[in-house]
mmCIF file of C-alpha atoms in Angstrom:
data_model
loop_
_atom_site.group_PDB
_atom_site.id
_atom_site.type_symbol
_atom_site.label_atom_id
_atom_site.label_comp_id
_atom_site.label_asym_id
_atom_site.label_seq_id
_atom_site.Cartn_x
_atom_site.Cartn_y
_atom_site.Cartn_z
ATOM 1 C CA UNK A 1 -38.126 16.445 -5.332
ATOM 2 C CA UNK A 2 -39.759 12.843 -7.980
ATOM 3 C CA UNK A 3 -42.313 12.662 -5.833
ATOM 4 C CA UNK A 4 -44.535 16.416 -6.920
ATOM 5 C CA UNK A 5 -45.532 16.317 -2.959
ATOM 6 C CA UNK A 6 -44.161 20.605 -4.293
ATOM 7 C CA UNK A 7 -47.448 21.407 -6.528
ATOM 8 C CA UNK A 8 -49.994 21.565 -4.965
ATOM 9 C CA UNK A 9 -49.599 23.778 -2.659
ATOM 10 C CA UNK A 10 -48.147 25.685 -5.827
ATOM 11 C CA UNK A 11 -51.314 25.282 -7.860
ATOM 12 C CA UNK A 12 -53.414 26.240 -4.306
ATOM 13 C CA UNK A 13 -51.174 29.414 -4.381
ATOM 14 C CA UNK A 14 -51.620 29.934 -8.777
ATOM 15 C CA UNK A 15 -55.448 30.205 -8.554
ATOM 16 C CA UNK A 16 -55.914 32.455 -5.575
ATOM 17 C CA UNK A 17 -55.484 34.858 -8.072
ATOM 18 C CA UNK A 18 -58.753 36.714 -7.800
ATOM 19 C CA UNK A 19 -58.263 38.548 -11.180
ATOM 20 C CA UNK A 20 -60.054 35.541 -13.708
ATOM 21 C CA UNK A 21 -62.496 34.632 -11.160
ATOM 22 C CA UNK A 22 -63.497 38.882 -10.804
ATOM 23 C CA UNK A 23 -63.899 38.977 -14.730
ATOM 24 C CA UNK A 24 -65.758 35.873 -14.455
ATOM 25 C CA UNK A 25 -68.135 37.472 -12.755
ATOM 26 C CA UNK A 26 -68.072 40.064 -15.087
ATOM 27 C CA UNK A 27 -69.270 37.608 -17.622
ATOM 28 C CA UNK A 28 -71.938 36.612 -16.173
ATOM 29 C CA UNK A 29 -73.847 39.914 -16.457
ATOM 30 C CA UNK A 30 -73.760 39.151 -19.846
ATOM 31 C CA UNK A 31 -76.869 38.190 -22.559
ATOM 32 C CA UNK A 32 -75.362 34.860 -22.102
ATOM 33 C CA UNK A 33 -73.612 34.433 -19.281
ATOM 34 C CA UNK A 34 -73.068 30.917 -19.533
ATOM 35 C CA UNK A 35 -71.293 30.463 -23.051
ATOM 36 C CA UNK A 36 -69.468 33.722 -22.190
ATOM 37 C CA UNK A 37 -68.138 33.253 -18.986
ATOM 38 C CA UNK A 38 -67.061 29.415 -20.760
ATOM 39 C CA UNK A 39 -65.369 30.963 -23.293
ATOM 40 C CA UNK A 40 -63.357 32.971 -21.196
ATOM 41 C CA UNK A 41 -62.368 30.308 -18.993
ATOM 42 C CA UNK A 42 -61.615 28.016 -22.084
ATOM 43 C CA UNK A 43 -59.257 31.079 -23.492
ATOM 44 C CA UNK A 44 -57.589 31.168 -20.319
ATOM 45 C CA UNK A 45 -56.641 27.818 -19.472
ATOM 46 C CA UNK A 46 -55.425 27.183 -23.537
ATOM 47 C CA UNK A 47 -53.765 29.671 -23.760
ATOM 48 C CA UNK A 48 -51.963 29.078 -19.742
ATOM 49 C CA UNK A 49 -51.430 26.085 -20.950
ATOM 50 C CA UNK A 50 -49.841 26.983 -24.002
ATOM 51 C CA UNK A 51 -47.642 29.182 -22.479
ATOM 52 C CA UNK A 52 -47.020 26.145 -20.196
ATOM 53 C CA UNK A 53 -45.997 23.395 -23.064
ATOM 54 C CA UNK A 54 -43.426 26.306 -23.961
ATOM 55 C CA UNK A 55 -42.039 27.256 -21.190
ATOM 56 C CA UNK A 56 -41.406 23.478 -20.461
ATOM 57 C CA UNK A 57 -39.759 23.335 -24.366
ATOM 58 C CA UNK A 58 -37.095 25.934 -22.967
ATOM 59 C CA UNK A 59 -36.871 25.186 -20.258
ATOM 60 C CA UNK A 60 -36.500 21.641 -21.670
ATOM 61 C CA UNK A 61 -33.963 23.025 -24.272
ATOM 62 C CA UNK A 62 -31.747 25.114 -21.856
ATOM 63 C CA UNK A 63 -30.844 21.701 -19.228
ATOM 64 C CA UNK A 64 -30.187 19.819 -22.393
ATOM 65 C CA UNK A 65 -32.072 17.203 -20.389
ATOM 66 C CA UNK A 66 -34.784 15.044 -20.325
ATOM 67 C CA UNK A 67 -34.869 12.622 -17.298
ATOM 68 C CA UNK A 68 -32.419 13.244 -14.369
ATOM 69 C CA UNK A 69 -31.561 16.504 -13.585
ATOM 70 C CA UNK A 70 -28.863 18.255 -13.833
ATOM 71 C CA UNK A 71 -27.248 22.160 -12.977
ATOM 72 C CA UNK A 72 -29.618 24.211 -14.618
ATOM 73 C CA UNK A 73 -32.294 22.612 -13.154
ATOM 74 C CA UNK A 74 -31.568 23.628 -10.181
ATOM 75 C CA UNK A 75 -29.395 27.103 -10.894
ATOM 76 C CA UNK A 76 -33.959 27.561 -12.373
ATOM 77 C CA UNK A 77 -35.155 26.187 -9.265
ATOM 78 C CA UNK A 78 -32.765 29.107 -7.444
ATOM 79 C CA UNK A 79 -33.510 31.782 -8.750
ATOM 80 C CA UNK A 80 -37.644 31.023 -9.337
ATOM 81 C CA UNK A 81 -37.327 30.304 -4.879
ATOM 82 C CA UNK A 82 -35.483 33.952 -5.084
ATOM 83 C CA UNK A 83 -38.539 35.789 -6.673
ATOM 84 C CA UNK A 84 -41.218 34.022 -5.495
ATOM 85 C CA UNK A 85 -39.692 35.547 -1.865
ATOM 86 C CA UNK A 86 -39.843 38.905 -3.601
ATOM 87 C CA UNK A 87 -43.158 37.978 -4.653
ATOM 88 C CA UNK A 88 -43.858 37.716 -0.587
ATOM 89 C CA UNK A 89 -41.640 40.798 0.923
ATOM 90 C CA UNK A 90 -42.638 43.378 -1.944
ATOM 91 C CA UNK A 91 -46.629 45.007 -1.748
ATOM 92 C CA UNK A 92 -48.314 44.501 -4.274
ATOM 93 C CA UNK A 93 -52.311 46.202 -3.125
ATOM 94 C CA UNK A 94 -52.503 45.926 -7.060
ATOM 95 C CA UNK A 95 -53.212 42.773 -8.275
ATOM 96 C CA UNK A 96 -54.211 43.377 -11.803
ATOM 97 C CA UNK A 97 -57.014 44.853 -13.928
ATOM 98 C CA UNK A 98 -60.320 44.738 -12.914
ATOM 99 C CA UNK A 99 -63.695 45.345 -14.798
ATOM 100 C CA UNK A 100 -65.004 49.014 -14.560
ATOM 101 C CA UNK A 101 -67.227 51.428 -16.896
ATOM 102 C CA UNK A 102 -65.269 50.808 -20.023
ATOM 103 C CA UNK A 103 -65.144 47.141 -19.593
ATOM 104 C CA UNK A 104 -67.434 46.290 -23.382
ATOM 105 C CA UNK A 105 -70.192 43.761 -23.738
ATOM 106 C CA UNK A 106 -68.759 39.941 -23.820
ATOM 107 C CA UNK A 107 -69.520 38.150 -26.668
ATOM 108 C CA UNK A 108 -68.116 34.717 -26.766
ATOM 109 C CA UNK A 109 -65.596 35.540 -29.427
ATOM 110 C CA UNK A 110 -64.374 38.793 -27.299
ATOM 111 C CA UNK A 111 -64.329 36.603 -24.109
ATOM 112 C CA UNK A 112 -62.509 34.410 -25.257
ATOM 113 C CA UNK A 113 -59.726 36.381 -26.401
ATOM 114 C CA UNK A 114 -60.184 38.472 -23.415
ATOM 115 C CA UNK A 115 -59.853 34.930 -20.841
ATOM 116 C CA UNK A 116 -56.381 34.564 -23.246
ATOM 117 C CA UNK A 117 -55.130 38.698 -23.505
ATOM 118 C CA UNK A 118 -55.597 38.578 -19.283
ATOM 119 C CA UNK A 119 -53.573 35.595 -19.207
ATOM 120 C CA UNK A 120 -50.763 36.929 -21.180
ATOM 121 C CA UNK A 121 -50.501 39.987 -19.155
ATOM 122 C CA UNK A 122 -50.706 37.505 -16.128
ATOM 123 C CA UNK A 123 -47.573 35.301 -17.775
ATOM 124 C CA UNK A 124 -44.709 37.018 -16.418
ATOM 125 C CA UNK A 125 -45.628 37.313 -12.925
ATOM 126 C CA UNK A 126 -47.185 33.496 -12.664
ATOM 127 C CA UNK A 127 -44.012 32.270 -10.701
ATOM 128 C CA UNK A 128 -45.648 30.336 -8.897
ATOM 129 C CA UNK A 129 -46.506 27.687 -12.807
ATOM 130 C CA UNK A 130 -42.599 28.629 -13.677
ATOM 131 C CA UNK A 131 -41.820 26.894 -10.391
ATOM 132 C CA UNK A 132 -45.045 23.463 -11.334
ATOM 133 C CA UNK A 133 -43.747 23.590 -14.288
ATOM 134 C CA UNK A 134 -39.686 24.072 -12.844
ATOM 135 C CA UNK A 135 -40.900 20.673 -10.659
ATOM 136 C CA UNK A 136 -43.094 18.877 -13.835
ATOM 137 C CA UNK A 137 -39.519 18.880 -15.635
ATOM 138 C CA UNK A 138 -37.385 17.788 -11.940
ATOM 139 C CA UNK A 139 -39.282 14.942 -11.886
ATOM 140 C CA UNK A 140 -38.246 10.637 -12.902
ATOM 141 C CA UNK A 141 -41.605 12.426 -15.973
ATOM 142 C CA UNK A 142 -40.864 11.719 -19.643
ATOM 143 C CA UNK A 143 -42.444 14.544 -21.743
ATOM 144 C CA UNK A 144 -45.345 13.378 -22.111
ATOM 145 C CA UNK A 145 -45.920 12.596 -18.973
ATOM 146 C CA UNK A 146 -44.346 16.240 -18.132
ATOM 147 C CA UNK A 147 -47.272 17.424 -20.679
ATOM 148 C CA UNK A 148 -49.680 15.339 -19.445
ATOM 149 C CA UNK A 149 -49.397 16.947 -15.888
ATOM 150 C CA UNK A 150 -48.875 19.676 -18.011
ATOM 151 C CA UNK A 151 -53.232 19.404 -19.033
ATOM 152 C CA UNK A 152 -53.488 18.040 -15.079
ATOM 153 C CA UNK A 153 -52.631 20.834 -14.000
ATOM 154 C CA UNK A 154 -54.364 23.305 -16.059
ATOM 155 C CA UNK A 155 -57.576 21.687 -15.923
ATOM 156 C CA UNK A 156 -57.567 21.836 -11.217
ATOM 157 C CA UNK A 157 -56.604 25.304 -12.009
ATOM 158 C CA UNK A 158 -59.880 25.462 -13.809
ATOM 159 C CA UNK A 159 -62.160 23.485 -11.751
ATOM 160 C CA UNK A 160 -62.543 25.989 -9.328
ATOM 161 C CA UNK A 161 -63.282 28.780 -11.811
ATOM 162 C CA UNK A 162 -66.312 25.979 -13.517
ATOM 163 C CA UNK A 163 -67.393 26.973 -10.717
ATOM 164 C CA UNK A 164 -68.915 30.909 -12.385
ATOM 165 C CA UNK A 165 -70.954 28.560 -14.769
ATOM 166 C CA UNK A 166 -72.080 26.332 -13.221
ATOM 167 C CA UNK A 167 -73.552 28.567 -10.782
ATOM 168 C CA UNK A 168 -75.087 30.845 -13.346
ATOM 169 C CA UNK A 169 -76.749 27.919 -15.347
ATOM 170 C CA UNK A 170 -78.446 25.889 -11.780
ATOM 171 C CA UNK A 171 -79.095 29.380 -10.415
ATOM 172 C CA UNK A 172 -79.563 31.856 -12.888
ATOM 173 C CA UNK A 173 -79.203 35.486 -11.049
ATOM 174 C CA UNK A 174 -79.470 34.051 -8.008
ATOM 175 C CA UNK A 175 -76.122 33.603 -8.696
ATOM 176 C CA UNK A 176 -74.864 36.892 -8.127
ATOM 177 C CA UNK A 177 -74.154 37.928 -4.646
ATOM 178 C CA UNK A 178 -73.217 34.160 -4.015
ATOM 179 C CA UNK A 179 -70.649 34.777 -6.291
ATOM 180 C CA UNK A 180 -69.532 38.368 -5.312
ATOM 181 C CA UNK A 181 -69.256 37.084 -1.202
ATOM 182 C CA UNK A 182 -67.684 34.501 -3.120
ATOM 183 C CA UNK A 183 -64.773 36.902 -5.239
ATOM 184 C CA UNK A 184 -64.578 39.243 -1.967
ATOM 185 C CA UNK A 185 -63.686 35.491 0.279
ATOM 186 C CA UNK A 186 -61.569 34.792 -2.278
ATOM 187 C CA UNK A 187 -59.554 37.882 -2.331
ATOM 188 C CA UNK A 188 -59.221 38.949 1.484
ATOM 189 C CA UNK A 189 -58.480 34.696 1.386
ATOM 190 C CA UNK A 190 -55.540 35.740 -1.127
ATOM 191 C CA UNK A 191 -53.898 38.232 0.817
ATOM 192 C CA UNK A 192 -53.644 36.262 4.146
ATOM 193 C CA UNK A 193 -52.782 33.215 2.618
ATOM 194 C CA UNK A 194 -51.064 33.301 -1.245
ATOM 195 C CA UNK A 195 -48.077 35.180 0.712
ATOM 196 C CA UNK A 196 -47.873 32.414 3.331
ATOM 197 C CA UNK A 197 -48.108 29.636 0.416
ATOM 198 C CA UNK A 198 -45.734 31.239 -1.470
ATOM 199 C CA UNK A 199 -43.035 31.787 1.516
ATOM 200 C CA UNK A 200 -42.772 28.128 2.051
ATOM 201 C CA UNK A 201 -42.578 27.186 -0.613
ATOM 202 C CA UNK A 202 -40.129 29.948 -1.745
ATOM 203 C CA UNK A 203 -37.958 28.781 0.570
ATOM 204 C CA UNK A 204 -38.479 24.762 0.042
ATOM 205 C CA UNK A 205 -37.493 25.616 -3.390
ATOM 206 C CA UNK A 206 -34.217 27.803 -1.810
ATOM 207 C CA UNK A 207 -33.361 25.269 0.109
ATOM 208 C CA UNK A 208 -33.137 22.077 -2.410
ATOM 209 C CA UNK A 209 -30.944 23.913 -4.310
ATOM 210 C CA UNK A 210 -29.066 25.757 -2.344
ATOM 211 C CA UNK A 211 -28.340 22.276 -0.795
ATOM 212 C CA UNK A 212 -28.331 20.645 -4.468
ATOM 213 C CA UNK A 213 -24.822 22.500 -4.708
ATOM 214 C CA UNK A 214 -23.147 22.238 -0.897
ATOM 215 C CA UNK A 215 -24.477 18.347 -1.286
ATOM 216 C CA UNK A 216 -24.560 16.990 -5.275
ATOM 217 C CA UNK A 217 -28.119 16.051 -4.084
ATOM 218 C CA UNK A 218 -32.069 17.345 -3.466
ATOM 219 C CA UNK A 219 -32.727 17.807 -0.336
ATOM 220 C CA UNK A 220 -36.173 16.369 -1.088
#
């Protein structure tokens, strides 16, 4: 898949996870809402990008190639496709920890660290991110291009969440009911849209990997 067209639906399914959104809404209830929520997003994004670079380097080392996709890439793609389909057909009522009465008041440092921790806990289950990395590695991009692609992907991922400190800065406390409604919409949308996106992505990746081993070339 040289056109990277699969990245957009992968990104959409990745963003629809409401856990980070919920914690950022909690962060805007602190004494320094703008700085604290921004620090949490920065911690999460920096950790996501770092993990992505490490994962990309590891997959790249395993596949021992830079530009041209090899069989190992399609083996990885097949495994990811199966994992995505497993996520679709597995009932997941609990999508992660949410803030509760025991969650401590956030300082800037704690918010940054907490954003990083939330990301690290979710990395093993971030199947869409694995799929995005695999698509970047299977493209015609060189090492610098793959790194730039990861940066752009992470910035695009962070963009919707950046609305939280932005709305807080503009509207102050009046933003809280709006953010609460958005969070509710995200959870409802995630319950409907995410399985459909994951199903479509999983089937596409499965078709691409099986087609490669049957016909010797990528389907897309």
